[in-house]
Coordinates of C-alpha atoms and ligand atoms in Angstrom, one line a residue:
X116 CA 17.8 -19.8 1.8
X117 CA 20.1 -22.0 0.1
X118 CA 23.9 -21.1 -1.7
X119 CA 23.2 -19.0 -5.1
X120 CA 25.6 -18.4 -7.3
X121 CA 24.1 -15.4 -8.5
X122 CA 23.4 -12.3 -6.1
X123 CA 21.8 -9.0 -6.6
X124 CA 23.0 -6.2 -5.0
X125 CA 20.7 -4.1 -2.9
X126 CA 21.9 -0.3 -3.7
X127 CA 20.5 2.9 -1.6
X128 CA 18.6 5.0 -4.8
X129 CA 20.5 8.4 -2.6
X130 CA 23.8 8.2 -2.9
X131 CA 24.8 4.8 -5.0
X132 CA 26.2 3.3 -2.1
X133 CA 25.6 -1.2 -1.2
X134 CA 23.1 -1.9 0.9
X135 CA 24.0 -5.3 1.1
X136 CA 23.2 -8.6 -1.3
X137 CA 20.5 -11.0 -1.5
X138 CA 20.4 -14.1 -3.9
X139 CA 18.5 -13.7 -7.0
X140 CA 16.4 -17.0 -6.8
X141 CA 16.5 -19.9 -9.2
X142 CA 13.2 -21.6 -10.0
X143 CA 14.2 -24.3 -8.2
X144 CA 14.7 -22.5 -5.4
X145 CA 11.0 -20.8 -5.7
X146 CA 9.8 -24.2 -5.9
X147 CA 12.0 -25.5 -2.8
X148 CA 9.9 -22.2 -0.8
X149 CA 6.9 -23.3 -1.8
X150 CA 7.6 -27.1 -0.8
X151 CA 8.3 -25.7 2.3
X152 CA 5.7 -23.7 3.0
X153 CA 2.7 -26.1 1.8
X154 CA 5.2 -28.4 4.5
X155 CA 4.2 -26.3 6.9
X156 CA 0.6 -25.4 5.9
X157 CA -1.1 -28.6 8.0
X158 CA 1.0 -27.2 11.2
X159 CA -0.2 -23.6 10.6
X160 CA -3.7 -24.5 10.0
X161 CA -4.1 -26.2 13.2
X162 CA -2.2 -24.3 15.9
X163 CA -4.2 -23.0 17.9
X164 CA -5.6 -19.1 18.0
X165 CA -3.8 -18.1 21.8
X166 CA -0.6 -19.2 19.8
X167 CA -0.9 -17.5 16.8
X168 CA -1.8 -14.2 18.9
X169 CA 1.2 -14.8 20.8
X170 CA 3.5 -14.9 17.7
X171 CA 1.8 -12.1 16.3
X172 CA 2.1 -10.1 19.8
X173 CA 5.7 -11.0 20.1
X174 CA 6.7 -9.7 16.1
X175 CA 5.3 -6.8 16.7
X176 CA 7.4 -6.1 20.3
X177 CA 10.3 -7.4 18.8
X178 CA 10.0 -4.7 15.7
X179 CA 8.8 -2.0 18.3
X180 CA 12.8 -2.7 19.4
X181 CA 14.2 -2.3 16.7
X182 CA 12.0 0.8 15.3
X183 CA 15.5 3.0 14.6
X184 CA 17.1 0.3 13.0
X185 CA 14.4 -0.8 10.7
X186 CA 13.7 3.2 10.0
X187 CA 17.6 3.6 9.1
X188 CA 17.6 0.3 7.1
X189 CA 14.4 1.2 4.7
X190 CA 16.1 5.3 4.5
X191 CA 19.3 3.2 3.1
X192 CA 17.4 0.9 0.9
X193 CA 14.4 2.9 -0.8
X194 CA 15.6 6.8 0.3
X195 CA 12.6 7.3 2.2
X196 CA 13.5 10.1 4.8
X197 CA 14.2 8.8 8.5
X198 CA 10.7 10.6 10.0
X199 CA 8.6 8.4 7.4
X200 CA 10.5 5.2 7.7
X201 CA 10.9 5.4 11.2
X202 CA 6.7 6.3 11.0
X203 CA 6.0 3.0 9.1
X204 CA 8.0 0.8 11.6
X205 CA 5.5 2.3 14.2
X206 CA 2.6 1.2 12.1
X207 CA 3.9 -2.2 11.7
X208 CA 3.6 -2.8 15.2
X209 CA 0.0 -1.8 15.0
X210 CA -0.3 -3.9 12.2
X211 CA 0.8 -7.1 14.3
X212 CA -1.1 -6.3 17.4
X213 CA -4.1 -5.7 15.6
X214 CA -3.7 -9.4 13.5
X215 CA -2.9 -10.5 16.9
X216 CA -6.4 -9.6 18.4
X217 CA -8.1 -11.1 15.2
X218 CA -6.6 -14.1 15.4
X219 CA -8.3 -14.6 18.8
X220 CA -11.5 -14.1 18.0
X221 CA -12.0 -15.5 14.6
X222 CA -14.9 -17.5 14.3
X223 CA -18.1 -18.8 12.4
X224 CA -21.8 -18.2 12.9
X225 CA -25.1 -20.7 13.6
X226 CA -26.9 -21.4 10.4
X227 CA -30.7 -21.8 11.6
X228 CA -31.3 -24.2 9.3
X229 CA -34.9 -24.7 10.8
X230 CA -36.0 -21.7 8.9
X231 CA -36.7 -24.1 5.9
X232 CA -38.8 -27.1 6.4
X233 CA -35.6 -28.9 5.1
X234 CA -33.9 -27.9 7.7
X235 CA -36.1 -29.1 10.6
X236 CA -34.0 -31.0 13.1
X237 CA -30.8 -30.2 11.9
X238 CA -27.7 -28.2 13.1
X239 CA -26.1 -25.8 11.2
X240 CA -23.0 -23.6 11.8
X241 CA -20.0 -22.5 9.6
X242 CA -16.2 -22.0 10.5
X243 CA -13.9 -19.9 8.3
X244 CA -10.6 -22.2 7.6
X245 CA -7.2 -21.0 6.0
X246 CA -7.2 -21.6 2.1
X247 CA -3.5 -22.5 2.0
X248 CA -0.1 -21.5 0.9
X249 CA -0.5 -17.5 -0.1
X250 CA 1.8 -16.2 -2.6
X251 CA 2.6 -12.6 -1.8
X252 CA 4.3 -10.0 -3.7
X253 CA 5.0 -6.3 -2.4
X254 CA 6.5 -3.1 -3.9
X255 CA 9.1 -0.8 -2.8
X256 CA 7.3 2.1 -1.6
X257 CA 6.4 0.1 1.8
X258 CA 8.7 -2.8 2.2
X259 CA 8.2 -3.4 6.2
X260 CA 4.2 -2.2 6.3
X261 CA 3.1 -3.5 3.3
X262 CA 4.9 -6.6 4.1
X263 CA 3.0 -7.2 7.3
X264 CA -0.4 -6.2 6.2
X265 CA -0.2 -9.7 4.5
X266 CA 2.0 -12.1 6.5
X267 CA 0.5 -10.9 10.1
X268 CA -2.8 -11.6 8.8
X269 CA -1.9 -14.6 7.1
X270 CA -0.4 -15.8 10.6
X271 CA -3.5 -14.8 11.9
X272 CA -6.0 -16.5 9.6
X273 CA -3.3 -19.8 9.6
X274 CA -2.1 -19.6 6.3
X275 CA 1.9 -19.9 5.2
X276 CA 3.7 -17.2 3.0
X277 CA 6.2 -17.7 0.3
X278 CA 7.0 -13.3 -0.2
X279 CA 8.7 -11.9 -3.3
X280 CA 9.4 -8.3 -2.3
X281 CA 10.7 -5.8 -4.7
X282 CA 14.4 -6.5 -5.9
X283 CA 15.0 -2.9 -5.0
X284 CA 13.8 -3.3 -1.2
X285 CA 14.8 -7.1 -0.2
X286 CA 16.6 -6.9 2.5
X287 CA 13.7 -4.9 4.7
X288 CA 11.5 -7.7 4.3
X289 CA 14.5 -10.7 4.9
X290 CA 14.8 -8.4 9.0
X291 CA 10.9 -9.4 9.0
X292 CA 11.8 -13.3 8.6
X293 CA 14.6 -12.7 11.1
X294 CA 11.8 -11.2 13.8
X295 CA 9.3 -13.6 13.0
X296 CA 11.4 -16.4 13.5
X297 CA 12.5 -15.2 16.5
X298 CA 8.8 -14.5 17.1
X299 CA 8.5 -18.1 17.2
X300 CA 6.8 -18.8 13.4
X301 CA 7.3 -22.2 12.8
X302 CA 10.1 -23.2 9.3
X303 CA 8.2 -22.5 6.5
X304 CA 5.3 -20.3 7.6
X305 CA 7.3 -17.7 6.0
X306 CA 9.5 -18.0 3.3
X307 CA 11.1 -15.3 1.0
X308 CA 12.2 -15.7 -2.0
X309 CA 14.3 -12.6 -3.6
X310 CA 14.5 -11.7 -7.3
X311 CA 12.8 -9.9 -10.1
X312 CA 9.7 -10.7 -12.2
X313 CA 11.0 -14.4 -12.8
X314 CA 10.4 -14.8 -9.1
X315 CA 7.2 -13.7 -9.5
X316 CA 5.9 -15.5 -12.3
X317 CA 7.6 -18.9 -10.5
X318 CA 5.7 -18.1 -7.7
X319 CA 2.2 -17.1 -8.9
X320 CA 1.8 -19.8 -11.5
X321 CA 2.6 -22.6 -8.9
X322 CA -0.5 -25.1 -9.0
X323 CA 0.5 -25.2 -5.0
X324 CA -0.3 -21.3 -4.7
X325 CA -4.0 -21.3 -3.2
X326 CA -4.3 -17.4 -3.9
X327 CA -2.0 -13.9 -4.9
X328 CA -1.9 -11.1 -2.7
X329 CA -0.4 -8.3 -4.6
X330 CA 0.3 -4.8 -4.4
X331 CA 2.2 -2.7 -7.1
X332 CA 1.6 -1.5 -10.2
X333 CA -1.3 -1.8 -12.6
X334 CA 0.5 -3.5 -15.5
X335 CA 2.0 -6.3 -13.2
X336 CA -1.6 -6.7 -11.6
X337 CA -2.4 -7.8 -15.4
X338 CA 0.2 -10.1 -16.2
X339 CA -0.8 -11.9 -12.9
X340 CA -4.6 -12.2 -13.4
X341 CA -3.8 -13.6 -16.9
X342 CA -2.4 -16.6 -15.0
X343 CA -3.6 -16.9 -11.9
X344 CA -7.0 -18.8 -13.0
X345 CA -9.2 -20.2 -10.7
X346 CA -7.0 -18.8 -7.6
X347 CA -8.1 -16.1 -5.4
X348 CA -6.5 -13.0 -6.1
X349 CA -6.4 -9.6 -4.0
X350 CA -5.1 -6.5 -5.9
X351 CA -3.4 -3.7 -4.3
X352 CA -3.0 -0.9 -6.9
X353 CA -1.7 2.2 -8.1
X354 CA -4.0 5.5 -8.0
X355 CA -3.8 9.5 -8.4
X356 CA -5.6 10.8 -5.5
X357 CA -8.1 13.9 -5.8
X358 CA -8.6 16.4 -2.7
X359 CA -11.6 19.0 -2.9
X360 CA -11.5 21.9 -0.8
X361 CA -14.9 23.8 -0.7
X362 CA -15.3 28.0 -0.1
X363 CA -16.1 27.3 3.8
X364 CA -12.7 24.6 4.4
X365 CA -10.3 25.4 7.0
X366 CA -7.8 26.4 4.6
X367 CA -4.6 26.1 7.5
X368 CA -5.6 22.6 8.0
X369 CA -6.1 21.5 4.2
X370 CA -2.5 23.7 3.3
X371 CA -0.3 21.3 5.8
X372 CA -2.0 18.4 5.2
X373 CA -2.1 18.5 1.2
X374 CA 1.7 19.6 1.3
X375 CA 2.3 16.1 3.6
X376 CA -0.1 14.0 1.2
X377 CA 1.4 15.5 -1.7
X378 CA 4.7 15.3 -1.3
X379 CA 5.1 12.7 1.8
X380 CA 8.0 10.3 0.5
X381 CA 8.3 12.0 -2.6
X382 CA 4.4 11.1 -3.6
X383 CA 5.7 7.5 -3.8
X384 CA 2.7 6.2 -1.9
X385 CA -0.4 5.2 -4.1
X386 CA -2.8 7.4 -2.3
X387 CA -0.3 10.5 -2.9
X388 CA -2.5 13.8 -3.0
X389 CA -1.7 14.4 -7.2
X390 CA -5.1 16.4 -7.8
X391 CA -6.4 19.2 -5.8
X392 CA -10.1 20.7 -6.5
X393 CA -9.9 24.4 -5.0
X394 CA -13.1 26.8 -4.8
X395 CA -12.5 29.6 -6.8
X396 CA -13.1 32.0 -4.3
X397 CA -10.3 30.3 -1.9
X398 CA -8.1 29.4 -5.2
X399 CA -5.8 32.2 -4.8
X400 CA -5.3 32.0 -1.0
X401 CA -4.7 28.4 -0.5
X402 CA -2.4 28.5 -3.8
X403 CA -0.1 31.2 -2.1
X404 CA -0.1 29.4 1.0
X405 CA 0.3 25.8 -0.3
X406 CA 3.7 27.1 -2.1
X407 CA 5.0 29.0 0.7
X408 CA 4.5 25.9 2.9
X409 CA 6.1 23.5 0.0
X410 CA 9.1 25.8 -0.7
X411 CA 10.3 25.0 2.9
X412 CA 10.1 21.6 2.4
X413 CA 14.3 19.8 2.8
X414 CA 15.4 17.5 -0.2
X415 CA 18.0 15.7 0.2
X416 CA 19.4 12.8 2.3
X417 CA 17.1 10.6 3.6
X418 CA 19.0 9.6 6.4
X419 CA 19.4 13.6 8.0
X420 CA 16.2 13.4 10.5
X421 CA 15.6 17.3 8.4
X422 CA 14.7 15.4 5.1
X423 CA 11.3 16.0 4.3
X424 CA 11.9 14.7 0.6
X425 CA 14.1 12.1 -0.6
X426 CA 15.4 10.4 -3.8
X427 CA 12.8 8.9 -6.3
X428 CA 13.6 4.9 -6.2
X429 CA 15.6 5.1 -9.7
X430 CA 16.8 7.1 -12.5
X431 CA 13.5 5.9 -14.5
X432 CA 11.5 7.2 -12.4
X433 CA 12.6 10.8 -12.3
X434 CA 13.1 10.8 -16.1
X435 CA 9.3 9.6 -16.3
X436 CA 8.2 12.8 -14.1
X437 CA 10.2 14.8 -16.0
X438 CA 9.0 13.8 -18.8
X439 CA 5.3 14.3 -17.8
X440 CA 6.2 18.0 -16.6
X441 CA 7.6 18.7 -20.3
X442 CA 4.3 17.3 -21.6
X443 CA 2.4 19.1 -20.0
X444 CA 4.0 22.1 -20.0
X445 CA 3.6 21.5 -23.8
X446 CA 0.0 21.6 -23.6
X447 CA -0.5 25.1 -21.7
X448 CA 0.5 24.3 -18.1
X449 CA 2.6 26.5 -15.5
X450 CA 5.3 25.1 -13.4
X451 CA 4.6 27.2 -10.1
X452 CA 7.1 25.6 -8.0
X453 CA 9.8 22.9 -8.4
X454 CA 10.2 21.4 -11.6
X455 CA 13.7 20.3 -11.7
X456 CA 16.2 17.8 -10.8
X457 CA 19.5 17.0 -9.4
X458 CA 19.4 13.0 -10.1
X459 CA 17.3 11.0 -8.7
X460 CA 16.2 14.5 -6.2
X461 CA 13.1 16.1 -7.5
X462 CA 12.0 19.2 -6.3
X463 CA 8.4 19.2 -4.9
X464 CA 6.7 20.5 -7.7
X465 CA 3.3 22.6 -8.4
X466 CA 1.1 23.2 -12.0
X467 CA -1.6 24.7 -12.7
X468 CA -3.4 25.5 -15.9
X469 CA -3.4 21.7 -16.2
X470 CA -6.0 19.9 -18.2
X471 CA -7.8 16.2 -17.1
X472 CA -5.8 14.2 -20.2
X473 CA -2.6 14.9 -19.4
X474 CA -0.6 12.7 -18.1
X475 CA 0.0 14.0 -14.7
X476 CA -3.7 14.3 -14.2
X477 CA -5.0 11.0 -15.9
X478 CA -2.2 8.2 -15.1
X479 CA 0.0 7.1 -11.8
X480 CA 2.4 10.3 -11.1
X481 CA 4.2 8.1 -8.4
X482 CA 6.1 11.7 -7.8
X483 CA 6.7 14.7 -6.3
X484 CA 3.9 16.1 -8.4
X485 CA 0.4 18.0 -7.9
X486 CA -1.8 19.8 -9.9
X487 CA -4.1 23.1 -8.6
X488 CA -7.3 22.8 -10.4
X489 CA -10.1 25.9 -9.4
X490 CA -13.7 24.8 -9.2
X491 CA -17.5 26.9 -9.1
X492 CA -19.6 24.5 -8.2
X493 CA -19.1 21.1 -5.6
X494 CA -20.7 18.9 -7.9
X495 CA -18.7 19.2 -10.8
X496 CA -16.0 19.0 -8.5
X497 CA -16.6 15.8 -7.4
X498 CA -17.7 14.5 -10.9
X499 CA -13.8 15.7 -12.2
X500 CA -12.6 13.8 -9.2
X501 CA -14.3 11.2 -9.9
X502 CA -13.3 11.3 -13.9
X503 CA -10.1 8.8 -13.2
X504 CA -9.1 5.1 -14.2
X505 CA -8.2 5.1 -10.7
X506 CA -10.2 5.0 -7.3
X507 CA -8.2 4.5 -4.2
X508 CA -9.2 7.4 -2.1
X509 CA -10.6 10.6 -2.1
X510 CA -10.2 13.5 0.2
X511 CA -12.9 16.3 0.4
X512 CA -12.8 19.5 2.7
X513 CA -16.8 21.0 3.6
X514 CA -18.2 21.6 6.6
X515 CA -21.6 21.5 4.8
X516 CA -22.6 17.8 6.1
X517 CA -25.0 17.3 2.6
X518 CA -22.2 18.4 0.4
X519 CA -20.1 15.3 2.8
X520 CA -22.9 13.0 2.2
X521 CA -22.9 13.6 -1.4
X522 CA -19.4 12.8 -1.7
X523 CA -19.4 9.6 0.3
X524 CA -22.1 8.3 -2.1
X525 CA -20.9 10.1 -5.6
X526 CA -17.2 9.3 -5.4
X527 CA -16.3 5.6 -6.7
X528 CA -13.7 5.1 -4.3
X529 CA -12.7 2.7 -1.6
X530 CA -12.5 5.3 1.2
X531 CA -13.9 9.0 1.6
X532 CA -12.3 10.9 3.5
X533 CA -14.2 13.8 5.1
X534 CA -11.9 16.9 6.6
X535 CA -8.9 15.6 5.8
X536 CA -6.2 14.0 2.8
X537 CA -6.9 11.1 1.0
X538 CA -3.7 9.9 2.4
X539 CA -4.9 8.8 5.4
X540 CA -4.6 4.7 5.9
X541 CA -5.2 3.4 10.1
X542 CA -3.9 0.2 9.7
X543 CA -6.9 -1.8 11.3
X544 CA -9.0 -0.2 8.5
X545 CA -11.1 -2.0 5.4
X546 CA -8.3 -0.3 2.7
X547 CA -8.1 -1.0 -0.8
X548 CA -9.4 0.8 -4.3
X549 CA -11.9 0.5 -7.0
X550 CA -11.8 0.5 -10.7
X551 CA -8.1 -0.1 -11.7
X552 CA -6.8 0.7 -7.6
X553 CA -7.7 -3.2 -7.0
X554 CA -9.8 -5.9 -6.2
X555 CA -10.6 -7.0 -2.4
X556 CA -9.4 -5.6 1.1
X557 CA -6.6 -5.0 3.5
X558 CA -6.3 -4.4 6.9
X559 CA -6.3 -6.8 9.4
X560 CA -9.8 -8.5 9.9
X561 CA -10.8 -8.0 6.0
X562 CA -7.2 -9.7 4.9
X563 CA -8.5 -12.2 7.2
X564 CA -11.7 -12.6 5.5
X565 CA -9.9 -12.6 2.2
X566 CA -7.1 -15.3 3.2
X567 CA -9.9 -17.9 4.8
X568 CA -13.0 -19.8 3.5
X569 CA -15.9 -20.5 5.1
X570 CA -16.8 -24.3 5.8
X571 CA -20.4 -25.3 6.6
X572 CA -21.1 -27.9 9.3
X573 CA -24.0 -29.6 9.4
X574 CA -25.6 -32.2 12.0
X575 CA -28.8 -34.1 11.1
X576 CA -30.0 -35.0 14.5
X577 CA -31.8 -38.1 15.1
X578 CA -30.1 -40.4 12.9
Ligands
NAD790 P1 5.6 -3.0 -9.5 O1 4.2 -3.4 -10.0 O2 6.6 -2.6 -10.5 O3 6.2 -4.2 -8.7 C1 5.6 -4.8 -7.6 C2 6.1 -6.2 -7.4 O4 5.7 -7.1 -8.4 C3 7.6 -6.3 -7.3 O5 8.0 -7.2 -6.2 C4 8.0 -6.8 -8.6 O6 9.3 -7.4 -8.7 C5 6.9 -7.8 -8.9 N1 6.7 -8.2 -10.3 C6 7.1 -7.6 -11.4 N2 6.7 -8.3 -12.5 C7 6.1 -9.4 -12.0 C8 5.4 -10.5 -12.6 N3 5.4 -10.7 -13.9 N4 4.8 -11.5 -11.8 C9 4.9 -11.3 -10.4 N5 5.5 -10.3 -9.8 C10 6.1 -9.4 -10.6 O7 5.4 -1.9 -8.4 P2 6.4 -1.0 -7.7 O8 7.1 0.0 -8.6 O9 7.3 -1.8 -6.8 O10 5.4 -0.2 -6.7 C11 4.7 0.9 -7.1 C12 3.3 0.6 -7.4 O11 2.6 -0.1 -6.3 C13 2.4 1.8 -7.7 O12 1.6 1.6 -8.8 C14 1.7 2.0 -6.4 O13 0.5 2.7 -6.5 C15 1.4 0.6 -6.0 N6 1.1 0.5 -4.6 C16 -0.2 0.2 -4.2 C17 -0.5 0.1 -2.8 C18 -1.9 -0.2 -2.3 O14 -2.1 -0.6 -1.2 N7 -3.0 0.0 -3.1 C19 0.4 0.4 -1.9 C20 1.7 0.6 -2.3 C21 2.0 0.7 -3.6

């Protein structure tokens, strides 16, 4: 990256300190990336696959290395507790292997063509090819994971990336250009380009863009899409996650993990359990034993290995919460647990008497926040899980396999899942929402799918 006269400072959201500094970009400089990168696209579209699954193998033993360091570096720059950044560092190797073992076997399919008369005597087959230079733009919440879920299969399908990542988690996402290089990426397969929503709008109105993969926020998605015309677009949203828990659940198992998907990185994650659906005749027993299991949890610094919560990313964000609570709280709800504040430190916190329009039921908590709902019937559960702008993922606890078949058809979701949270992402799965939680997939082989077109080939025989 070039000389800039005018840096940002990176600054931990825990205790105020510098994390470092990283140019705020010029337009000039966005364009320079680009330049580069579309450079480099010919290069990157004809290496071949053993080489890009080398690459791909070698970022992701280079970051297993380094898992600490990157784990300390992400605790610093977005406060997310040591045992959850250290976790997504181990998922960003996975991430890179499992690019790495799609980039070796990505390939076309026959056409018979002969199964029209007009195709009698001719050869058909397609091949899928790279669509060019991919803008990418990723939040805060999961600066190394997030990151890699596009460039490693972006490397994989043969494709450069110019990356904007949040200004608040930068320097997270520079490390990954460090490894890749050292990975052996070519110049200008990867270029990053630091900076707030300027950067962006540089970047995804460039007529050299071939297509936006974001993931944020809602109201960003539809600034982009305003502007992105005929480009392909992927969407990675926001959401407000519903779990169901039906009279014959195991309750021990859906208590430890709605208290993880609930409150995991300060519900900063956009499949964050915010909604939970409780049998009536369970209600009281899993409501006694999911605050007795959340009262345990440790706030505080994210980089004590004991931290089970951390800061929220800026003062904004906890007013926002707060604000919500006091809404709510307006409208009939109880606080049962939590509640308040020191800073940017939010207590994990517990309503119930809530109703669907309020805010912390109907929008993006993004927060320590979840609401206990009771339920009589499973149907009317799912249809108020359902009720939502949103549809990332759902979680529904039955051992009733009807009532689990019922779900996977009813709810309007891009992944059900059965006996468990709905915050539950293995990165070589199909992951992505519905409604306003996006447009298109992640994960590996469907990125893949997304970042490459198909070309057909053709041979008339006999002439
Ligand atoms: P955000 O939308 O505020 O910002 C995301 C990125 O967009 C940042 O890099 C930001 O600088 C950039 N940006 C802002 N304005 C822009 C513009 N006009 N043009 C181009 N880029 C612009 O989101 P955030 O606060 O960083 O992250 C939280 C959001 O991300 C939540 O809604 C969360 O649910 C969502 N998210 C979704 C997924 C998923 O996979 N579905 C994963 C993580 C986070």
């Amino acid at each position: 990256m070039a000389v800039n006269e005018h840096w940002m400072e990176v600054i931990s959201p825990y205790d105020g300190s510098v994390v470092g500094r990283v140019p705020e970009c010029t337009e000039d400089q966005v364009r320079e990336a680009i330049r580069r990168a579309s450079e480099a696209a010919p290069g990157m579209a004809a290496m071949p696959a053993y080489q890009r699954g080398a690459i791909l193998n070698k970022a992701a033993q280079i970051i297993a290395g380094q898992v600490d360091d990157l784990g300390r570096l992400m605790a610093r720059e977005n406060g997310k507790p040591l045992k959850y950044s250290r976790a997504e560092a181990l998922r960003a190797v996975d991430t890179f292997n499992f690019a790495a073992d799609e980039a070796r076997r990505l390939h076309g399919e026959t056409i018979p063509l002969d199964a029209s008369a007009a195709g009698v005597g001719k050869i058909g087959y397609f091949v899928r090819v790279p669509v060019g230079v991919i803008a990418a733009i990723t939040p805060f919440n999961f600066p190394l994971n997030l990151s890699a879920h596009k460039i490693a299969p972006a490397i994989a399908a043969g494709c450069p990336v110019v990356m904007k990542p949040a200004p608040t988690t930068p320097m997270t996402v520079l490390r990954l250009a460090e490894i890749l290089r050292e990975a052996g990426l070519p110049d200008g397969a990867f270029e990053v380009v630091t900076g707030g929503a300027d950067v962006g709008t540089w970047l995804t109105t460039d007529p050299r863009i071939a297509m936006i993969s974001f993931t944020g926020s809602v109201p960003v998605a539809r600034q982009i899409t305003r502007t992105a015309g005929l480009r392909r677009v992927v969407l990675e949203l926001g959401g407000n996650a519903a779990t169901i828990i039906d009279e014959d659940a195991n309750l021990d198992h859906a208590v430890s993990r709605n208290v993880i998907g609930s409150f995991s990185y300060s519900g900063q994650t956009c499949i964050s359990v915010q909604r939970i659906y409780i049998h009536r005749s369970r209600y009281e027993e899993f409501r006694q034993k999911f605050l007795a299991a959340a009262e345990k949890l440790v706030v505080g610094d994210p980089l004590s290995d004991q931290t089970d919560i951390g800061p929220l990313i800026n003062d904004g964000a906890a007013d926002r919460i707060e604000s919500w609570i006091a809404e709510a709280v307006g409208q009939g709800a109880t606080v049962s647990l939590g509640g308040t504040r020191q800073g940017r430190l939010f207590q994990p916190t517990v309503l119930e008497n809530v109703r669907p329009e309020m805010q912390l039921m109907c929008a993006e908590a993004f927060g320590p926040v979840v609401s206990l709902v009771p339920f009589d019937d499973f149907d009317d559960a799912l249809a108020q899980a359902d009720d939502s702008t949103f549809g990332l993922q759902a979680g529904v606890y039955t051992r009733d396999l009807n009532k689990a078949m019922r779900a996977v058809q009813r709810l309007n979701v891009g992944g059900v899942i059965i006996n468990d949270v709905p915050t539950l992402r293995i990165d070589h799965m199909p992951y992505g929402g519905n409604k306003e939680s996006g447009v298109g997939r992640e994960g590996p082989r469907f990125a893949i799918e997304e970042m490459t077109t198909l070309k057909m080939v053709i041979i008339n025989l006999g002439v």
